[in-house]
XYZ file of C-alpha atoms in Angstrom:
666
model
C 124.206 172.400 64.831
C 125.572 170.958 61.965
C 127.562 173.464 59.767
C 128.259 172.384 56.253
C 129.506 173.976 53.467
C 127.163 175.979 51.209
C 128.526 175.521 48.010
C 127.702 172.089 46.178
C 130.578 169.621 45.536
C 131.968 169.443 41.715
C 131.963 165.548 42.279
C 130.963 163.450 44.846
C 132.573 165.424 47.728
C 135.842 165.524 46.048
C 137.266 168.773 45.158
C 138.918 168.371 41.949
C 139.765 172.366 41.759
C 141.833 171.430 44.882
C 143.370 168.658 43.513
C 144.479 170.440 40.363
C 145.823 173.372 42.693
C 148.104 170.775 44.311
C 149.425 170.014 40.921
C 150.269 173.519 40.662
C 151.899 173.604 43.710
C 153.895 170.704 43.814
C 154.883 171.043 40.220
C 155.891 175.153 40.870
C 158.346 174.099 43.830
C 159.894 171.162 41.796
C 160.606 173.423 38.520
C 161.743 175.912 41.193
C 164.299 173.528 42.820
C 165.596 172.473 39.572
C 166.211 175.806 38.442
C 163.587 175.668 35.521
C 163.408 179.233 33.887
C 159.992 181.628 34.746
C 159.594 179.618 38.075
C 162.084 181.704 40.027
C 159.176 182.024 42.775
C 158.220 178.094 42.572
C 158.838 178.146 46.300
C 155.351 179.964 47.239
C 153.870 176.232 46.102
C 154.513 175.345 49.578
C 152.209 178.555 51.088
C 149.445 176.886 48.404
C 149.899 173.701 50.427
C 149.449 175.449 53.392
C 146.413 177.410 52.669
C 144.740 173.847 51.184
C 145.634 171.737 53.977
C 143.817 174.312 56.437
C 140.972 174.737 54.442
C 140.963 170.716 54.718
C 141.477 170.139 58.328
C 139.139 172.653 59.085
C 136.217 171.310 57.225
C 136.941 167.959 58.664
C 137.173 169.365 62.319
C 134.494 171.642 62.414
C 132.098 169.057 60.935
C 132.870 166.556 63.338
C 132.419 169.230 66.206
C 128.964 170.333 64.803
C 127.639 167.021 65.058
C 129.338 165.912 68.108
C 131.063 163.335 66.443
C 134.837 164.703 66.244
C 137.610 162.394 67.612
C 140.731 163.941 68.678
C 142.465 160.491 68.537
C 140.551 159.722 65.652
C 141.662 163.208 63.496
C 145.299 162.345 64.484
C 145.186 158.917 63.242
C 143.606 160.312 59.822
C 146.903 162.312 59.214
C 149.111 159.887 60.169
C 147.779 157.357 58.036
C 148.007 160.226 55.147
C 151.475 161.388 56.202
C 153.698 158.821 57.403
C 153.996 155.988 55.186
C 155.291 157.515 52.345
C 157.531 159.543 54.371
C 158.888 156.162 56.326
C 159.510 155.159 52.606
C 161.551 157.955 51.891
C 163.465 157.958 54.994
C 164.351 153.812 54.809
C 165.457 154.613 50.979
C 167.859 157.172 51.942
C 169.231 155.466 54.711
C 169.647 152.222 52.963
C 171.540 154.033 50.025
C 173.089 156.323 52.360
C 175.135 153.243 54.145
C 176.916 152.312 50.614
C 177.844 155.893 49.155
C 177.430 158.768 51.995
C 180.899 159.320 54.220
C 179.712 159.118 57.955
C 179.835 162.706 58.768
C 177.021 162.975 56.031
C 175.596 160.052 57.007
C 175.430 160.737 60.352
C 173.719 164.107 59.432
C 170.986 162.073 57.143
C 170.193 160.038 60.271
C 169.404 162.677 62.731
C 167.202 164.590 60.204
C 165.623 161.552 59.590
C 164.739 161.491 63.259
C 163.757 164.568 63.436
C 161.324 164.392 60.102
C 159.789 161.130 61.580
C 159.196 163.022 64.972
C 158.029 166.242 62.846
C 160.496 168.559 64.287
C 162.542 168.990 61.286
C 161.789 172.906 60.824
C 162.949 173.373 64.281
C 166.091 171.733 63.410
C 166.698 173.374 60.204
C 165.990 176.452 62.032
C 168.689 176.227 64.043
C 171.208 175.066 61.661
C 170.915 176.880 58.706
C 168.693 178.813 56.144
C 166.314 177.407 53.159
C 167.961 179.317 50.657
C 171.658 179.084 51.391
C 173.932 176.569 49.767
C 174.449 174.211 52.306
C 170.995 173.623 52.273
C 171.123 171.993 49.013
C 172.888 169.073 50.370
C 170.667 168.126 53.208
C 168.544 165.260 52.073
C 165.203 165.704 53.703
C 165.320 169.436 54.329
C 162.000 169.549 52.504
C 160.281 167.746 55.345
C 160.324 171.037 57.412
C 156.837 172.130 55.689
C 155.520 168.796 56.832
C 156.790 169.349 60.462
C 154.839 172.775 60.055
C 151.703 171.147 59.160
C 151.643 168.426 61.704
C 152.232 171.158 64.443
C 149.461 173.026 63.250
C 147.145 169.755 63.209
C 148.363 169.219 66.927
C 146.790 172.672 67.717
C 143.954 173.243 65.402
C 141.174 170.912 66.891
C 141.873 172.365 70.533
C 141.566 176.055 68.829
C 138.385 174.936 67.186
C 137.026 173.030 70.026
C 137.475 175.325 73.086
C 135.546 178.115 71.585
C 132.932 176.058 70.229
C 132.403 174.650 73.707
C 132.330 178.078 74.964
C 129.895 179.547 72.515
C 129.063 177.287 69.504
C 128.742 178.526 66.392
C 130.370 179.732 63.345
C 130.983 183.502 63.835
C 132.681 182.354 67.148
C 134.963 180.265 64.964
C 135.720 183.206 62.529
C 136.202 185.615 65.348
C 138.756 183.227 67.066
C 140.468 182.316 63.878
C 140.700 186.032 62.193
C 142.443 187.199 65.592
C 145.324 184.502 65.508
C 145.562 185.101 61.387
C 145.856 189.033 62.345
C 148.568 188.175 65.385
C 150.355 185.383 62.863
C 150.395 187.373 60.002
C 151.549 190.617 61.812
C 154.587 188.530 63.336
C 155.704 186.951 59.775
C 155.502 190.782 58.434
C 157.447 192.255 60.981
C 159.978 189.662 62.157
C 160.754 187.857 58.834
C 162.979 190.732 57.547
C 164.598 190.944 61.388
C 164.763 186.951 62.046
C 164.534 185.364 58.523
C 165.232 181.696 59.206
C 163.049 181.454 62.272
C 160.229 183.523 60.768
C 160.842 181.218 57.283
C 160.614 177.818 59.548
C 158.451 178.168 62.666
C 154.759 177.860 62.850
C 153.900 181.011 64.699
C 154.661 183.063 61.337
C 153.011 180.588 58.885
C 150.308 179.532 61.011
C 148.202 182.477 59.434
C 148.518 180.683 55.734
C 146.867 177.707 57.273
C 144.196 179.871 59.126
C 143.740 181.659 55.566
C 142.331 178.196 54.577
C 140.213 177.668 57.431
C 138.344 181.042 57.012
C 137.600 179.800 53.674
C 135.772 177.012 54.657
C 133.705 179.011 57.460
C 132.787 181.471 54.586
C 131.764 180.017 51.711
C 130.868 182.426 48.632
C 127.406 180.865 47.619
C 125.871 183.983 47.802
C 128.319 185.204 44.487
C 127.006 184.545 40.985
C 128.546 181.885 39.013
C 130.131 184.517 36.664
C 131.601 186.331 39.638
C 132.979 183.187 41.083
C 134.434 182.264 37.493
C 136.397 185.769 37.518
C 137.651 185.013 41.066
C 139.175 181.958 40.131
C 140.602 183.283 36.914
C 141.803 186.205 39.322
C 142.994 184.056 42.055
C 145.114 181.779 39.321
C 146.658 184.815 37.859
C 147.913 185.988 41.316
C 149.622 182.344 41.599
C 151.319 182.494 38.362
C 152.345 186.127 38.930
C 153.733 185.050 42.456
C 155.645 182.241 40.664
C 157.255 184.061 37.819
C 158.075 187.631 39.795
C 159.144 186.251 43.146
C 162.537 185.420 43.970
C 164.696 183.901 46.707
C 165.822 187.161 47.951
C 162.637 188.534 48.518
C 161.812 188.619 52.172
C 159.685 185.548 53.100
C 157.096 184.805 54.388
C 156.447 188.351 55.115
C 153.837 190.205 53.757
C 154.577 189.074 50.254
C 153.370 185.553 51.308
C 149.861 187.012 50.772
C 150.156 186.786 47.086
C 149.955 182.951 46.822
C 147.602 182.655 50.016
C 145.101 185.213 48.604
C 145.351 183.604 45.006
C 144.774 179.942 46.670
C 141.910 181.246 48.435
C 139.960 182.709 45.725
C 140.539 179.812 43.951
C 139.056 177.633 46.609
C 136.602 179.882 47.696
C 134.910 180.316 44.044
C 135.197 176.628 43.681
C 134.687 176.946 39.774
C 135.818 174.352 36.722
C 138.838 175.388 35.045
C 140.786 173.987 32.620
C 144.026 174.680 34.670
C 142.917 172.736 37.566
C 140.857 170.360 36.013
C 142.739 169.121 33.074
C 143.568 165.371 33.204
C 147.173 165.929 33.510
C 146.459 168.629 36.611
C 144.284 165.701 38.322
C 146.754 163.164 37.630
C 149.797 164.837 39.366
C 146.950 166.452 42.154
C 146.710 162.630 43.235
C 150.527 162.057 43.247
C 151.790 165.486 44.627
C 152.324 164.473 48.235
C 154.914 161.160 46.920
C 156.295 163.829 44.263
C 157.139 166.648 46.925
C 158.757 163.765 49.140
C 160.674 162.346 46.329
C 161.803 165.220 43.922
C 164.206 167.028 46.965
C 166.397 163.651 47.295
C 166.770 163.506 43.504
C 167.833 166.839 43.201
C 170.383 166.582 46.392
C 171.806 163.662 44.270
C 172.316 166.040 41.364
C 174.030 168.560 43.673
C 176.330 165.952 45.292
C 177.193 164.563 41.735
C 178.055 168.003 40.269
C 175.146 168.055 37.750
C 173.061 170.682 39.412
C 173.614 172.953 36.387
C 173.738 170.423 33.598
C 170.258 170.970 31.603
C 170.376 166.887 30.668
C 170.753 166.232 34.387
C 168.172 168.416 35.408
C 165.422 167.551 32.725
C 166.073 163.525 33.790
C 165.745 164.590 37.359
C 162.440 166.297 37.176
C 161.401 162.782 35.162
C 162.569 160.927 37.815
C 161.162 162.691 40.385
C 157.479 162.262 38.719
C 158.080 158.463 37.932
C 159.360 157.822 41.772
C 156.344 160.075 42.720
C 153.904 157.689 40.734
C 155.760 154.457 41.955
C 155.281 155.827 45.553
C 151.735 156.691 45.015
C 151.099 152.903 43.427
C 153.317 150.645 45.784
C 152.655 152.583 48.858
C 150.344 155.525 49.309
C 147.605 153.530 47.759
C 148.380 149.903 49.511
C 148.706 151.595 52.531
C 145.308 153.333 52.490
C 143.548 149.859 51.938
C 145.030 148.576 54.168
C 144.399 150.799 57.072
C 141.030 150.463 56.347
C 140.552 147.274 57.101
C 142.130 147.732 60.606
C 140.901 148.762 63.671
C 142.291 152.040 65.208
C 144.146 150.451 67.627
C 145.604 148.235 65.054
C 146.514 151.304 62.715
C 148.177 153.045 65.850
C 150.220 150.312 66.405
C 151.342 149.422 62.807
C 152.395 153.130 62.531
C 153.848 153.290 65.751
C 155.841 150.178 65.333
C 157.194 150.797 62.003
C 158.060 154.635 62.880
C 159.784 153.064 65.745
C 162.269 150.315 64.099
C 163.235 153.378 61.437
C 163.590 155.848 63.940
C 165.485 153.525 66.185
C 167.868 152.339 63.471
C 168.495 156.161 62.527
C 169.221 157.143 66.214
C 172.080 154.263 66.317
C 173.492 155.802 63.003
C 173.349 158.983 64.572
C 174.870 157.978 67.958
C 177.705 155.885 66.337
C 178.713 159.172 64.407
C 177.400 157.664 60.750
C 179.626 154.307 60.977
C 182.797 155.621 59.661
C 184.524 152.015 59.384
C 182.227 151.068 56.518
C 183.562 153.321 54.405
C 187.211 153.439 52.456
C 189.838 155.599 54.313
C 189.992 157.845 51.354
C 186.579 158.576 51.668
C 186.567 159.871 55.358
C 189.654 161.505 55.000
C 188.025 163.945 52.314
C 184.714 164.282 53.939
C 186.548 165.169 57.445
C 188.180 168.278 55.549
C 184.883 169.818 56.257
C 186.053 170.166 59.787
C 189.505 171.302 59.359
C 189.351 174.641 60.339
C 191.106 176.906 62.983
C 188.323 177.585 65.711
C 190.143 180.256 67.253
C 190.574 182.543 64.090
C 186.434 181.879 63.482
C 185.767 182.924 66.976
C 188.087 186.052 66.499
C 186.080 186.695 63.235
C 183.259 189.381 63.930
C 179.689 188.938 62.280
C 178.322 191.808 64.135
C 178.560 195.406 65.779
C 181.412 198.041 64.281
C 184.201 197.898 67.072
C 186.999 195.767 65.429
C 187.988 192.639 67.576
C 191.782 192.129 67.843
C 193.159 188.670 68.262
C 197.060 188.337 68.244
C 198.783 185.160 67.162
C 202.331 184.949 68.891
C 204.274 187.465 71.080
C 206.849 188.658 68.748
C 207.014 192.450 68.377
C 206.948 192.707 64.948
C 203.386 192.507 63.508
C 201.483 191.933 60.465
C 198.004 193.264 60.400
C 195.674 191.054 58.486
C 192.274 192.614 57.480
C 189.374 191.222 55.346
C 186.286 189.145 55.067
C 186.482 185.706 55.768
C 188.918 184.677 53.366
C 191.427 186.842 55.459
C 190.066 184.843 58.641
C 191.222 181.256 57.108
C 194.788 182.409 56.387
C 195.897 183.393 60.138
C 197.831 179.800 60.537
C 199.332 179.446 57.542
C 200.626 183.289 57.684
C 202.094 182.112 61.358
C 203.979 179.001 59.807
C 205.303 181.454 57.211
C 206.406 183.941 59.177
C 207.554 182.688 62.839
C 208.918 186.420 63.594
C 206.183 187.868 63.153
C 203.117 188.486 65.267
C 199.879 187.953 62.978
C 196.852 190.758 64.378
C 193.905 189.469 62.718
C 191.137 192.200 62.155
C 188.354 190.447 60.081
C 184.612 190.747 59.581
C 182.336 188.414 57.991
C 181.511 189.202 54.293
C 183.471 192.325 54.339
C 186.731 193.022 52.794
C 187.938 196.445 53.712
C 187.061 198.809 50.685
C 186.361 202.312 52.072
C 182.499 203.738 51.519
C 181.184 200.236 50.513
C 178.345 199.219 52.407
C 176.555 195.647 51.748
C 173.091 195.728 49.884
C 170.048 195.193 51.656
C 169.205 191.936 50.329
C 172.764 190.312 50.693
C 172.020 191.162 54.685
C 168.486 189.682 55.028
C 170.027 186.627 56.066
C 172.643 188.179 58.486
C 172.454 188.686 61.839
C 170.955 191.795 63.467
C 173.873 194.234 64.075
C 175.495 193.351 61.114
C 177.500 196.730 59.779
C 180.018 196.454 57.078
C 180.780 200.062 56.507
C 180.462 201.225 60.197
C 183.077 198.318 60.937
C 185.306 199.600 58.169
C 185.154 202.820 59.169
C 186.383 201.770 62.725
C 188.838 199.450 60.931
C 190.360 202.261 59.340
C 190.851 204.676 62.501
C 191.948 201.230 64.365
C 194.715 200.769 61.987
C 196.039 204.432 61.548
C 196.850 204.426 65.240
C 199.227 201.439 64.488
C 202.944 201.975 64.355
C 203.647 202.653 60.635
C 206.658 199.994 60.525
C 203.262 197.410 60.918
C 202.478 196.203 57.311
C 199.049 195.464 56.438
C 197.846 192.413 54.365
C 194.404 192.649 52.506
C 192.695 189.809 51.873
C 188.773 189.277 50.659
C 186.118 187.417 48.433
C 186.010 190.555 46.469
C 183.910 188.568 43.292
C 180.815 188.439 45.453
C 179.926 192.080 45.494
C 179.355 192.865 41.897
C 178.390 189.004 41.152
C 176.628 187.448 44.213
C 177.555 183.935 45.803
C 178.497 181.282 43.045
C 177.637 178.669 45.064
C 174.182 179.696 44.968
C 174.627 179.749 40.941
C 177.139 180.158 38.718
C 175.647 183.237 36.754
C 175.832 186.492 38.090
C 173.283 187.468 40.730
C 172.210 190.896 42.001
C 175.150 192.836 43.634
C 175.828 192.528 47.386
C 177.456 195.683 47.389
C 177.068 199.526 46.566
C 178.331 203.178 47.651
C 176.111 205.794 46.544
C 173.445 204.107 44.536
C 172.104 200.263 44.424
C 172.594 198.064 41.503
C 170.230 195.361 40.210
C 173.507 193.916 38.067
C 177.332 194.403 37.768
C 176.818 197.651 35.497
C 180.236 199.476 34.320
C 179.312 202.048 36.264
C 179.179 199.446 39.587
C 182.574 197.918 38.619
C 183.894 201.175 38.012
C 183.315 202.221 41.521
C 184.189 198.975 43.133
C 187.673 199.011 41.518
C 188.342 202.563 42.200
C 187.393 202.072 45.527
C 189.992 198.731 46.174
C 192.610 200.467 44.837
C 191.986 203.818 46.775
C 191.717 202.151 50.216
C 195.397 200.280 49.412
C 196.506 203.045 48.293
C 195.537 205.365 51.256
C 196.914 202.851 53.676
C 200.368 202.908 51.892
C 200.550 206.543 52.244
C 202.174 205.484 55.883
C 202.802 201.633 55.778
C 203.808 198.806 53.356
C 200.406 196.905 52.075
C 200.084 193.780 50.856
C 197.510 192.470 48.748
C 196.752 188.716 47.956
C 195.344 187.927 44.694
C 191.639 186.315 44.937
C 191.274 182.489 46.006
C 189.561 180.518 43.498
C 185.463 180.156 44.617
C 184.626 176.377 43.602
C 181.088 176.915 43.784
C 180.359 173.663 45.697
C 181.380 171.719 48.497
C 184.745 170.291 47.735
C 184.824 167.786 50.774
C 181.480 166.395 49.933
C 181.917 166.410 46.390
C 185.365 164.739 46.561
C 184.306 162.131 49.269
C 181.270 161.024 46.846
C 183.780 161.046 43.805
C 185.617 158.295 45.833
C 182.448 156.646 47.283
C 181.099 156.032 43.712
C 184.657 154.796 42.731
C 185.479 157.983 40.591
C 188.753 159.941 41.335
C 188.896 162.647 43.918
C 189.963 165.550 42.206
C 187.418 168.374 41.396
C 188.056 171.627 39.659
C 186.581 174.495 37.986
C 187.728 176.015 34.584
C 190.146 178.683 34.792
C 187.960 181.044 32.600
C 185.099 180.948 35.569
C 187.769 182.272 37.859
C 188.987 185.138 35.469
C 185.414 185.822 34.787
C 184.584 186.648 38.446
C 187.824 188.115 39.026
C 189.908 189.943 36.289
C 188.458 193.148 37.654
C 189.884 192.595 41.046
C 193.533 191.787 39.357
C 193.248 195.064 37.318
C 192.545 197.128 40.790
C 195.145 195.642 42.476
C 197.704 196.162 39.856
C 196.748 199.879 39.607
C 197.453 200.060 43.561
C 200.673 198.378 42.756
C 201.506 200.941 39.452
C 200.268 204.268 41.428
C 201.211 203.492 45.335
C 203.828 200.853 45.489
C 201.352 198.401 46.929
C 202.861 194.745 46.850
C 201.171 191.850 45.135
C 201.118 188.430 46.519
C 200.069 185.665 43.756
C 199.574 182.539 45.291
C 197.078 181.266 42.365
C 199.698 179.147 41.069
C 199.235 176.860 43.804
C 195.415 176.261 43.254
C 195.662 177.083 39.242
C 197.170 175.836 35.823
C 196.645 177.116 32.938
C 193.244 175.410 32.072
C 191.704 174.972 35.620
C 191.503 175.776 39.356
C 191.551 172.672 41.587
C 189.806 172.148 45.031
C 191.993 168.937 45.808
C 195.700 168.715 46.145
C 197.129 165.056 46.317
C 193.718 163.445 46.491
C 192.937 165.942 49.561
C 190.405 168.611 49.557
C 191.842 171.931 50.285
C 188.217 173.787 50.818
C 186.382 173.195 53.891
C 183.391 174.045 51.810
C 182.989 176.089 48.602
C 185.284 178.710 48.719
C 187.037 178.911 52.038
C 190.610 176.950 52.176
C 190.957 174.434 55.111
C 193.869 174.267 57.696
C 195.543 171.774 55.013
C 194.781 174.273 52.027
C 195.812 177.421 53.293
C 199.319 176.067 54.246
C 199.571 175.885 49.966
C 200.244 179.586 50.649
C 203.294 179.724 52.870
C 205.734 179.749 49.936
C 203.805 182.935 48.958
C 203.874 184.240 52.650
C 207.655 184.029 53.087
C 208.204 186.830 50.528
C 206.702 189.343 52.736
C 209.821 190.119 54.606
C 211.849 190.408 51.430
C 209.572 193.408 50.594
C 209.489 195.484 54.004
C 212.235 197.485 53.863
C 212.398 198.160 50.389
C 209.240 199.263 48.864
C 207.728 200.972 51.874
C 205.659 203.708 50.191
C 205.998 207.566 51.759
């Protein structure tokens, strides 16, 4: 039985409509990553690619099975010849350039990611290490290969999924039934788990498979019975759905989840209808479609380079980056994809396998050597390595004591002295433990901290801000318990309140320097930092300090500057390029995010006798706030002081004892 699509191909069997969709998919992804307005949902381009891949692969497999000519080995070889050469070229280029410009920690990471990418396991590695939308992801050179790994894993399974049912009961209906069941199971898992396990759901096959299977179902159920007018209308509807998804969705939506049905349905309608349209058949769309794979591979390393060079938000640099991505994609298509395609056509299957495996083994082995030898630190100047290694300069014990789930405070004490200082707040409090202990050797430092949760009574994190946090995260519940716990301590124990308060009205500035959706609310959630929200946060921060000050001395630390970029990485890259190591931000950026905090703290001082500790002079002058001191980073990431940086606050913390007897609030 020979099953064939019942629609007449547009041109010699080549689907120019699908090729045009590839162009829209890749440009949506590129423009999204480069921050072009109007493409905040451009990440759906990957979902478009998934549907296209499912359609094409199902067609290849089912036609081969129905004719009795399908070869598992031949199928896998065809996929390898298509995917591996350009991927190898990217890995070789990055590993070569990395030798000259990347510090050992980053070079080691690049090498390990190269191995995972070449073995098509990078989606699992990135699932275990972090999320796609977080700031750290913008510094992973091969992050985008997660989608190639998902596709390859699907390719490994799809032939068996189609072949086994066919052997039991040959026919199109059998395959439709099997794929429909699998698609429903996968979609259900995606819709349910994306909000519970967002990182796993984003990266792993079981919550992505339905998108690829949707393409397969489209191949098995052609639209030949529909009139051309209806099919043309469905094409326009599909393109409209895709455009709506690209323009309106954003990184805060639960993804993939049920919302991923938008680009999947839109893409399926366009493919199913098989109609000419100027949006997909324009020569530019066809040109980009031909080069879409190479363009996808090269655009992300270009963007990461801009991030490391601190050009991520510079319009001219971003425009140049887009042009460079297209140029590299075109060169890769011309000098890698096309020549290897011709070369493989002249080789036997055994020779093709030998070539691919040999080339892959050489590059993988080189990457493994770099990985296992920790990036060869001796190849870089010492100053580069010192700057880069600051990212690991943390207090591991205080991190272990820093709660991320639950509501019961975890109490960690540093020192055996009878006199105590209670340290309460979020991670900006947690990182100060060792500097407090160094400044106040006669005091026991008691840590009571919770991730992303400064002590503000009644404040709760918004659902959007907690999507990527662990199950059991409960800031409001923790602060209730913390309030009770603090009241149980003797009143001669002072409390120091520290927090990264700015993220709650304005969001994370490492993701975007422009204000984002607020991360906190009280009784009503806001889409922007409205005057009402600012008033609620300010009054609650003041009231929290004043309530504590009724029975004990309260100290509040002025906000620590947030750099908005990874300081050790930026500084080390600057040194590697022969530039001065200093990195900084305008002080106006600090004021834009933190002036309201200062006013709320001042109100607590004036109304309740709260003591303000101001260490900003250690980080800022009149014009700028600095991420380095004496040529060395003082942060281990974009906003957390390292063990070196937090010592700059020792003079500030030494002021604490002088305030204890005199300014106790009744």
